[in-house]
Short mmCIF file of C-alpha atoms in Angstrom, two decimals:
data_model
loop_
_atom_site.label_atom_id
_atom_site.label_comp_id
_atom_site.label_asym_id
_atom_site.label_seq_id
_atom_site.Cartn_x
_atom_site.Cartn_y
_atom_site.Cartn_z
CA MET Q 269 0.00 0.00 0.00
CA VAL Q 270 2.86 2.37 0.87
CA LYS Q 271 4.59 1.57 -2.42
CA LYS Q 272 1.36 2.13 -4.33
CA THR Q 273 0.89 5.51 -2.64
CA GLY Q 274 4.46 6.53 -3.54
CA ILE Q 275 3.96 5.65 -7.22
CA LEU Q 276 0.71 7.63 -7.25
CA LEU Q 277 2.50 10.66 -5.80
CA ILE Q 278 5.23 10.41 -8.45
CA ILE Q 279 2.56 10.32 -11.17
CA LEU Q 280 0.85 13.35 -9.59
CA VAL Q 281 4.18 15.23 -9.48
CA PHE Q 282 4.67 14.51 -13.20
CA LEU Q 283 1.11 15.55 -14.10
CA THR Q 284 1.37 18.71 -11.98
CA ASN Q 285 4.58 19.72 -13.76
CA VAL Q 286 3.11 19.01 -17.20
CA SER Q 287 -0.07 20.95 -16.38
CA ALA Q 288 2.02 23.87 -15.01
CA MET Q 289 4.05 24.02 -18.24
CA PHE Q 290 0.86 23.82 -20.31
CA LEU Q 291 -0.66 26.56 -18.14
CA LEU Q 292 2.27 28.92 -18.73
CA MET Q 293 2.20 28.23 -22.47
CA THR Q 294 -1.54 28.81 -22.83
CA LEU Q 295 -1.44 31.81 -20.49
CA SER Q 296 1.11 33.74 -22.56
CA ASN Q 297 -0.79 32.89 -25.75
CA TYR Q 298 -4.15 33.86 -24.24
CA ILE Q 299 -2.84 37.18 -22.87
CA GLU Q 300 -1.39 38.13 -26.26
CA MET Q 301 -4.56 37.18 -28.14
CA LYS Q 302 -6.72 39.11 -25.66
CA ARG Q 303 -4.46 42.17 -26.12
CA ILE Q 304 -4.88 41.91 -29.90
CA LYS Q 305 -8.65 41.44 -29.54
CA ASN Q 306 -8.95 44.51 -27.28
CA TYR Q 307 -6.80 46.56 -29.66
CA ASN Q 308 -8.78 45.51 -32.75
CA SER Q 309 -12.09 46.27 -31.02
CA LYS Q 310 -11.09 49.96 -31.17
CA VAL Q 311 -10.27 49.87 -34.88
CA VAL Q 312 -12.88 51.64 -37.03
CA TYR Q 313 -12.53 49.22 -39.89
CA TYR Q 314 -14.91 47.21 -42.07
CA GLU Q 315 -13.60 44.11 -43.83
CA ASN Q 316 -14.33 45.01 -47.47
CA ALA Q 317 -15.24 48.69 -47.77
CA GLY Q 318 -16.18 51.54 -45.50
CA GLU Q 319 -15.31 55.02 -44.32
CA TYR Q 320 -14.03 56.77 -41.23
CA SER Q 321 -14.04 60.36 -40.06
CA LEU Q 322 -10.94 62.37 -39.29
CA THR Q 323 -10.90 64.23 -35.99
CA ASP Q 324 -8.29 66.31 -34.21
CA ASP Q 325 -6.42 65.17 -31.11
CA TYR Q 326 -5.97 68.50 -29.33
CA ASP Q 327 -8.40 68.23 -26.44
CA GLY Q 328 -6.48 66.62 -23.60
CA GLU Q 329 -5.22 67.28 -20.11
CA GLU Q 330 -2.39 69.53 -21.26
CA SER Q 331 -3.94 71.26 -24.29
CA ASN Q 332 -7.16 71.97 -26.17
CA PHE Q 333 -8.19 73.00 -29.66
CA GLY Q 334 -8.50 76.63 -28.55
CA ASP Q 335 -4.79 76.72 -27.73
CA PHE Q 336 -4.00 75.46 -31.23
CA MET Q 337 -6.29 78.03 -32.86
CA ASN Q 338 -4.55 80.85 -30.96
CA ASP Q 339 -1.16 79.65 -32.18
CA PRO Q 340 0.27 82.16 -34.73
CA ASP Q 341 1.21 79.26 -37.05
CA SER Q 342 -2.15 77.44 -36.91
CA MET Q 343 -3.49 78.90 -40.17
CA LYS Q 344 -0.35 77.85 -42.00
CA ILE Q 345 -0.61 74.35 -40.52
CA LEU Q 346 -4.29 74.03 -41.48
CA MET Q 347 -3.70 75.18 -45.07
CA LYS Q 348 -0.77 72.79 -45.50
CA THR Q 349 -2.76 69.90 -43.99
CA TYR Q 350 -5.74 70.56 -46.27
CA ARG Q 351 -3.59 70.66 -49.41
CA LYS Q 352 -1.85 67.42 -48.52
CA ILE Q 353 -4.97 65.50 -47.61
CA LYS Q 354 -6.74 66.60 -50.80
CA ASN Q 355 -3.80 65.50 -52.93
CA ILE Q 356 -3.19 62.01 -51.51
CA LYS Q 357 -3.13 59.60 -54.43
CA HIS Q 358 -5.45 56.60 -54.38
CA ILE Q 359 -7.23 57.95 -51.25
CA THR Q 360 -10.82 59.22 -51.44
CA TYR Q 361 -11.22 62.21 -49.12
CA MET Q 362 -14.71 63.68 -48.76
CA GLU Q 363 -15.30 67.05 -47.13
CA VAL Q 364 -18.28 66.47 -44.88
CA SER Q 365 -19.39 67.78 -41.50
CA ASN Q 366 -22.41 67.83 -39.18
CA GLN Q 367 -21.84 71.38 -37.94
CA ASP Q 368 -25.19 72.79 -36.73
CA LEU Q 369 -26.89 75.49 -38.78
CA GLU Q 370 -28.29 77.98 -36.25
CA TYR Q 371 -31.46 79.37 -37.81
CA GLU Q 372 -32.18 83.06 -37.13
CA GLY Q 373 -35.82 83.93 -36.42
CA ARG Q 374 -38.76 82.18 -34.79
CA PHE Q 375 -38.77 78.49 -35.63
CA LYS Q 376 -42.21 76.84 -35.40
CA LEU Q 377 -41.71 73.32 -36.77
CA SER Q 378 -41.48 70.24 -34.52
CA ARG Q 379 -38.45 69.43 -32.45
CA ASN Q 380 -37.55 66.65 -34.93
CA PHE Q 381 -35.81 69.35 -36.99
CA ILE Q 382 -33.79 70.62 -34.01
CA SER Q 383 -30.29 69.31 -33.45
CA GLY Q 384 -30.41 66.65 -30.77
CA ASN Q 385 -34.24 66.84 -30.76
CA ASP Q 386 -33.81 69.16 -27.78
CA GLU Q 387 -36.89 71.36 -27.26
CA ARG Q 388 -34.92 73.60 -24.92
CA SER Q 389 -32.77 74.71 -27.86
CA ARG Q 390 -35.74 76.20 -29.69
CA ASN Q 391 -35.81 80.00 -30.12
CA GLN Q 392 -33.06 80.85 -27.68
CA LYS Q 393 -32.80 84.61 -27.37
CA ILE Q 394 -29.18 85.64 -27.93
CA LYS Q 395 -28.32 89.32 -28.31
CA GLY Q 396 -31.92 90.13 -29.15
CA GLU Q 397 -32.20 87.41 -31.84
CA PHE Q 398 -34.08 84.09 -31.76
CA ILE Q 399 -31.69 81.23 -32.57
CA THR Q 400 -32.50 77.53 -33.11
CA PRO Q 401 -29.82 74.92 -34.03
CA LEU Q 402 -31.11 72.78 -36.89
CA LYS Q 403 -29.95 69.39 -38.18
CA SER Q 404 -27.66 69.92 -41.13
CA ILE Q 405 -24.92 68.28 -43.10
CA GLN Q 406 -22.25 70.08 -45.15
CA CYS Q 407 -20.53 68.21 -47.95
CA ASP Q 408 -18.64 68.59 -51.19
CA ARG Q 409 -19.72 67.43 -54.64
CA LEU Q 410 -17.69 64.20 -54.30
CA PHE Q 411 -19.78 63.23 -51.27
CA PHE Q 412 -22.97 63.82 -53.27
CA LYS Q 413 -21.64 61.62 -56.07
CA ILE Q 414 -20.53 58.75 -53.82
CA LYS Q 415 -23.75 58.79 -51.79
CA GLY Q 416 -25.95 58.97 -54.85
CA VAL Q 417 -27.59 62.36 -54.25
CA GLU Q 418 -28.58 63.55 -57.74
CA LYS Q 419 -31.04 65.87 -59.45
CA SER Q 420 -33.44 62.93 -59.81
CA ASP Q 421 -33.70 62.90 -55.98
CA LEU Q 422 -35.33 66.35 -55.97
CA VAL Q 423 -39.06 67.01 -55.90
CA THR Q 424 -38.38 70.44 -57.31
CA GLY Q 425 -35.48 72.86 -57.81
CA LYS Q 426 -31.89 72.12 -58.76
CA MET Q 427 -28.63 70.88 -57.27
CA PRO Q 428 -26.10 73.48 -56.05
CA ALA Q 429 -23.55 74.29 -58.74
CA ASP Q 430 -20.22 72.45 -58.56
CA LYS Q 431 -18.04 75.37 -57.50
CA LYS Q 432 -16.30 76.86 -54.52
CA TYR Q 433 -18.59 78.67 -52.07
CA SER Q 434 -17.24 81.18 -49.59
CA SER Q 435 -18.77 82.72 -46.50
CA ASP Q 436 -19.31 86.10 -48.20
CA MET Q 437 -21.70 84.54 -50.77
CA THR Q 438 -25.36 83.49 -50.57
CA ILE Q 439 -25.05 79.71 -50.15
CA PRO Q 440 -27.53 77.44 -52.02
CA VAL Q 441 -28.98 74.61 -49.91
CA LEU Q 442 -31.13 71.53 -50.33
CA VAL Q 443 -33.83 70.96 -47.72
CA GLY Q 444 -35.37 67.66 -46.67
CA ASN Q 445 -38.89 66.79 -47.75
CA ALA Q 446 -40.37 67.61 -44.34
CA TYR Q 447 -39.40 71.27 -44.99
CA GLU Q 448 -41.63 71.37 -48.10
CA HIS Q 449 -44.29 73.55 -46.43
CA LYS Q 450 -41.73 75.70 -44.58
CA PHE Q 451 -39.58 76.86 -47.52
CA ARG Q 452 -40.17 77.66 -51.18
CA ILE Q 453 -37.59 77.39 -53.97
CA GLY Q 454 -35.59 80.61 -54.08
CA GLU Q 455 -36.51 81.63 -50.51
CA GLU Q 456 -33.64 83.06 -48.51
CA PHE Q 457 -32.90 82.93 -44.79
CA THR Q 458 -30.02 83.75 -42.47
CA ALA Q 459 -28.32 81.41 -40.05
CA TYR Q 460 -25.16 81.25 -37.97
CA TYR Q 461 -22.61 78.77 -39.22
CA ALA Q 462 -19.65 78.20 -36.90
CA THR Q 463 -20.08 81.56 -35.08
CA GLU Q 464 -20.76 83.84 -38.10
CA LYS Q 465 -24.02 84.82 -39.78
CA ILE Q 466 -24.37 83.69 -43.41
CA ARG Q 467 -27.16 84.06 -45.97
CA PHE Q 468 -28.67 80.91 -47.50
CA LYS Q 469 -31.01 80.29 -50.42
CA VAL Q 470 -33.21 77.22 -50.95
CA SER Q 471 -32.05 75.61 -54.19
CA GLY Q 472 -33.98 72.32 -54.10
CA ILE Q 473 -36.32 70.14 -52.04
CA LEU Q 474 -35.44 66.46 -51.67
CA LYS Q 475 -37.85 63.60 -52.24
CA LYS Q 476 -39.48 61.99 -49.23
CA SER Q 477 -37.42 59.42 -47.30
CA LYS Q 478 -34.17 60.14 -49.15
CA LYS Q 479 -31.55 58.17 -47.21
CA ILE Q 480 -27.78 58.10 -47.32
CA SER Q 481 -25.29 55.80 -45.60
CA PHE Q 482 -22.75 57.72 -43.53
CA LEU Q 483 -20.13 56.27 -41.14
CA GLY Q 484 -21.99 52.98 -40.89
CA HIS Q 485 -25.42 54.55 -40.23
CA LYS Q 486 -28.43 55.25 -42.39
CA MET Q 487 -29.45 58.92 -42.37
CA ASN Q 488 -32.94 60.00 -43.41
CA LEU Q 489 -32.57 63.52 -44.86
CA ASP Q 490 -36.25 64.49 -44.50
CA GLU Q 491 -35.50 66.86 -41.58
CA TYR Q 492 -32.02 67.97 -42.66
CA ILE Q 493 -30.64 71.01 -44.44
CA VAL Q 494 -27.88 69.99 -46.86
CA LEU Q 495 -25.38 72.64 -47.89
CA PRO Q 496 -22.07 72.81 -49.76
CA VAL Q 497 -18.78 73.07 -47.90
CA ILE Q 498 -18.03 76.70 -47.03
CA SER Q 499 -14.55 78.15 -47.60
CA PRO Q 500 -13.13 81.29 -45.95
CA GLY Q 501 -14.13 84.60 -47.55
CA ARG Q 502 -11.95 87.64 -48.10
CA LYS Q 503 -13.70 89.70 -45.42
CA ASP Q 504 -13.61 87.00 -42.75
CA SER Q 505 -11.60 87.48 -39.60
CA LEU Q 506 -8.47 85.38 -39.25
CA MET Q 507 -10.10 83.32 -36.48
CA TYR Q 508 -13.18 82.55 -38.59
CA LYS Q 509 -10.95 81.53 -41.51
CA LYS Q 510 -9.18 79.13 -39.15
CA ILE Q 511 -12.51 77.68 -37.99
CA LEU Q 512 -13.70 77.07 -41.56
CA MET Q 513 -10.37 75.51 -42.52
CA SER Q 514 -10.43 73.22 -39.49
CA ILE Q 515 -13.87 71.97 -40.61
CA LYS Q 516 -12.50 71.32 -44.11
CA CYS Q 517 -9.61 69.32 -42.61
CA GLU Q 518 -11.87 67.05 -40.55
CA GLY Q 519 -13.79 65.24 -43.26
CA CYS Q 520 -14.20 61.57 -44.09
CA ILE Q 521 -12.01 59.00 -45.85
CA LYS Q 522 -13.52 56.21 -47.93
CA TYR Q 523 -11.72 52.93 -48.67
CA ASN Q 524 -12.62 49.89 -50.76
CA SER Q 525 -10.34 47.23 -49.28
CA LYS Q 526 -8.21 46.39 -46.26
CA GLU Q 527 -5.11 47.36 -48.25
CA GLN Q 528 -6.57 50.77 -49.06
CA TYR Q 529 -7.57 51.27 -45.42
CA ILE Q 530 -4.00 50.57 -44.29
CA GLU Q 531 -2.61 52.82 -47.04
CA SER Q 532 -4.88 55.68 -45.94
CA VAL Q 533 -3.88 55.34 -42.28
CA GLN Q 534 -0.20 55.41 -43.22
CA ALA Q 535 -0.88 58.54 -45.32
CA ILE Q 536 -2.53 60.24 -42.31
CA LYS Q 537 0.53 59.39 -40.19
CA ARG Q 538 2.78 61.03 -42.79
CA ILE Q 539 0.62 64.16 -42.84
CA VAL Q 540 0.75 64.42 -39.04
CA LYS Q 541 4.54 64.15 -39.21
CA GLU Q 542 4.94 66.62 -42.10
CA THR Q 543 2.48 69.33 -41.01
CA GLY Q 544 2.31 69.04 -37.23
CA PHE Q 545 -1.51 68.91 -37.24
CA ARG Q 546 -2.60 66.44 -34.58
CA TYR Q 547 -5.07 63.96 -36.02
CA ASN Q 548 -6.56 61.04 -34.12
CA VAL Q 549 -4.74 58.53 -36.31
CA PRO Q 550 -6.94 55.44 -36.92
CA ARG Q 551 -5.56 52.06 -35.91
CA ILE Q 552 -4.42 49.36 -38.28
CA PRO Q 553 -5.84 45.96 -37.20
CA LEU Q 554 -3.31 43.48 -35.83
CA GLU Q 555 -3.12 39.93 -37.10
CA ASN Q 556 -4.31 37.26 -34.67
CA LYS Q 557 -1.11 35.23 -34.47
CA SER Q 558 -1.36 32.33 -32.03
CA MET Q 559 0.48 29.16 -31.19
CA LEU Q 560 -0.58 26.05 -33.11
CA GLY Q 561 -3.04 28.15 -35.13
CA TRP Q 562 -5.56 28.48 -32.28
CA ASN Q 563 -8.17 31.20 -32.57
CA TYR Q 564 -9.17 33.41 -29.64
CA LYS Q 565 -12.01 31.20 -28.39
CA ALA Q 566 -9.88 28.05 -28.57
CA SER Q 567 -7.03 29.82 -26.76
CA LYS Q 568 -9.40 30.93 -24.02
CA ALA Q 569 -10.85 27.43 -23.61
CA LEU Q 570 -7.39 25.81 -23.52
CA PHE Q 571 -6.16 28.33 -20.96
CA PHE Q 572 -9.02 27.56 -18.58
CA ALA Q 573 -8.61 23.83 -19.20
CA ALA Q 574 -4.90 24.15 -18.30
CA LEU Q 575 -5.75 26.21 -15.20
CA LEU Q 576 -8.33 23.66 -14.09
CA SER Q 577 -6.02 20.68 -14.66
CA PHE Q 578 -3.22 22.39 -12.76
CA VAL Q 579 -5.56 23.07 -9.84
CA ILE Q 580 -6.83 19.47 -9.77
CA PHE Q 581 -3.41 17.79 -10.05
CA SER Q 582 -1.63 20.15 -7.63
CA GLY Q 583 -4.49 19.85 -5.13
CA SER Q 584 -4.43 16.06 -5.35
CA LEU Q 585 -0.63 16.07 -4.95
CA ILE Q 586 -0.76 18.24 -1.85
CA ARG Q 587 -3.54 16.20 -0.30
CA GLY Q 588 -1.67 12.95 -1.02
CA THR Q 589 1.62 14.34 0.32
CA VAL Q 590 0.06 15.63 3.52
CA ASN Q 591 -1.76 12.30 4.02
CA ARG Q 592 1.57 10.45 3.64
CA ILE Q 593 3.28 12.76 6.12
CA LYS Q 594 0.35 12.40 8.52
CA SER Q 595 0.68 8.60 8.59
CA ARG Q 596 4.39 8.80 9.46
CA VAL Q 597 4.55 11.46 12.14
CA ASP Q 598 3.62 11.54 15.78
CA VAL Q 599 -0.01 12.45 16.50
CA ARG Q 600 0.96 15.71 18.21
CA TRP Q 601 2.58 17.01 15.00
CA LYS Q 602 -0.37 16.20 12.76
CA GLN Q 603 -2.36 19.38 13.22
CA PHE Q 604 0.75 21.59 12.97
CA VAL Q 605 1.97 19.95 9.75
CA CYS Q 606 -1.44 19.96 8.10
CA VAL Q 607 -2.36 23.54 8.98
CA THR Q 608 1.08 24.76 7.87
CA ALA Q 609 0.83 22.90 4.55
CA ILE Q 610 -2.70 24.11 3.91
CA PHE Q 611 -1.86 27.71 4.78
CA SER Q 612 1.25 27.69 2.55
CA PHE Q 613 -0.65 26.19 -0.34
CA ILE Q 614 -3.63 28.56 -0.11
CA ALA Q 615 -1.28 31.57 0.15
CA GLY Q 616 0.77 30.41 -2.85
CA LEU Q 617 -2.35 29.66 -4.86
CA ALA Q 618 -3.79 33.11 -4.07
CA ILE Q 619 -0.59 34.80 -5.30
CA ILE Q 620 -0.50 32.73 -8.52
CA LEU Q 621 -4.18 33.28 -9.23
CA ASN Q 622 -3.93 37.02 -8.66
CA LEU Q 623 -0.94 37.30 -11.00
CA ILE Q 624 -2.59 35.20 -13.71
CA LEU Q 625 -6.00 36.76 -13.48
CA PHE Q 626 -4.77 40.34 -13.17
CA TYR Q 627 -2.87 40.18 -16.44
CA ALA Q 628 -5.14 37.85 -18.37
CA HIS Q 629 -8.46 39.31 -17.22
CA PHE Q 630 -7.83 43.00 -16.63
CA GLU Q 631 -11.00 43.96 -18.54
CA VAL Q 632 -13.05 41.46 -16.54
CA ILE Q 633 -11.84 43.05 -13.31
CA THR Q 634 -12.69 46.57 -14.45
CA SER Q 635 -16.00 45.74 -16.14
CA GLY Q 636 -17.51 43.41 -13.54
CA ILE Q 637 -16.14 42.45 -10.13
CA SER Q 638 -18.69 39.62 -9.82
CA ARG Q 639 -17.33 37.95 -12.96
CA PHE Q 640 -13.79 38.31 -11.65
CA LEU Q 641 -14.70 36.76 -8.29
CA SER Q 642 -16.43 33.83 -10.00
CA ILE Q 643 -13.24 33.07 -11.93
CA VAL Q 644 -11.13 33.22 -8.76
CA LEU Q 645 -13.50 31.27 -6.53
CA LEU Q 646 -14.03 28.33 -8.90
CA PRO Q 647 -10.46 26.90 -8.70
CA VAL Q 648 -10.12 27.86 -5.05
CA GLY Q 649 -13.32 25.93 -4.31
CA ILE Q 650 -11.99 22.88 -6.12
CA GLU Q 651 -8.70 23.04 -4.17
CA TYR Q 652 -10.59 23.45 -0.91
CA TYR Q 653 -12.67 20.36 -1.65
CA LEU Q 654 -9.64 18.26 -2.67
CA VAL Q 655 -7.50 19.22 0.34
CA LEU Q 656 -10.06 19.57 3.12
CA ARG Q 657 -12.91 17.21 2.26
CA LYS Q 658 -11.87 15.02 5.24
CA ARG Q 659 -11.04 16.49 8.61
CA TRP Q 660 -8.13 14.00 8.90
CA TYR Q 661 -5.96 16.26 11.04
CA GLU Q 662 -8.22 15.83 14.06
#
């Protein structure tokens, strides 16, 4: 019987070592694949074709966009950035923005036309004028072409001419079908656009339920005002010219393949380096490289299988070892030996589990403490059962 117990312990030592090696191997693989998965979850990328918006990266703890705009060189940086981004070969850059159009005068239509559907924004009295921010989209002719907005989409009127419009001109606009009883073709109105008052003229009324796809969402234009991109005018203040140029620099890039997406991101990185304008550079997805060709789900399953096998074999080894010691020592040492062994094991297990779970399950810890505790308590419960299921130290 003693010999049989010794052989069993040797087998358990071997299995514990093998499971520990397998645990370390699967742990490193699982951590790396989870890092890649978390990184790729923040990539604005669609497998075949899509688009992403360009935004600045100035608003942080140490700086904001206002600081950049007050920089004496900011206009030069914006102009250089715009020229470069418009001239990137093989990259489709569309000038498009959702800057609110702040209608001047009493606005009586439903709140569905108001930006954010916020009733409190209706007819705010500012410097003696009634102002209401309306849903609007500003875009260049390329955007119209790609999104399929054509003359045939109009109930009446005509498309804005394909030319450059500046803030000192009367800007032609298209209005959604729900505006049909509010505006007539040729009617003019004034509105604030990015801090300055501009005159607009209704050029056309869109057909009912005209939809476009933009940044992965379907937009119904019925309650929108659609206007051309506005460039700085000769009489504009330097600050207003900067504001208009910043809008022109924060458009949208379209791509038709993964290769084109990667090429566009690399082009944005070069522009940031060459001009100094701080874009939020999109991420390039990482390849899911794993040992033995495992995917993320398989790696996760194998990691937990390795963790469970290590817990079972090590628990059985400790229980068997303590039982063997118990049978060979004086009765008065039994409780001391057993309690010491159990305490050492539980302490060591707690340290190992914390190290493993902290690195491999950081998101689980931060997103849900109950999930984290369930992962910790499962193997601890198994160890407790294996080691303490008999009160043999009494």
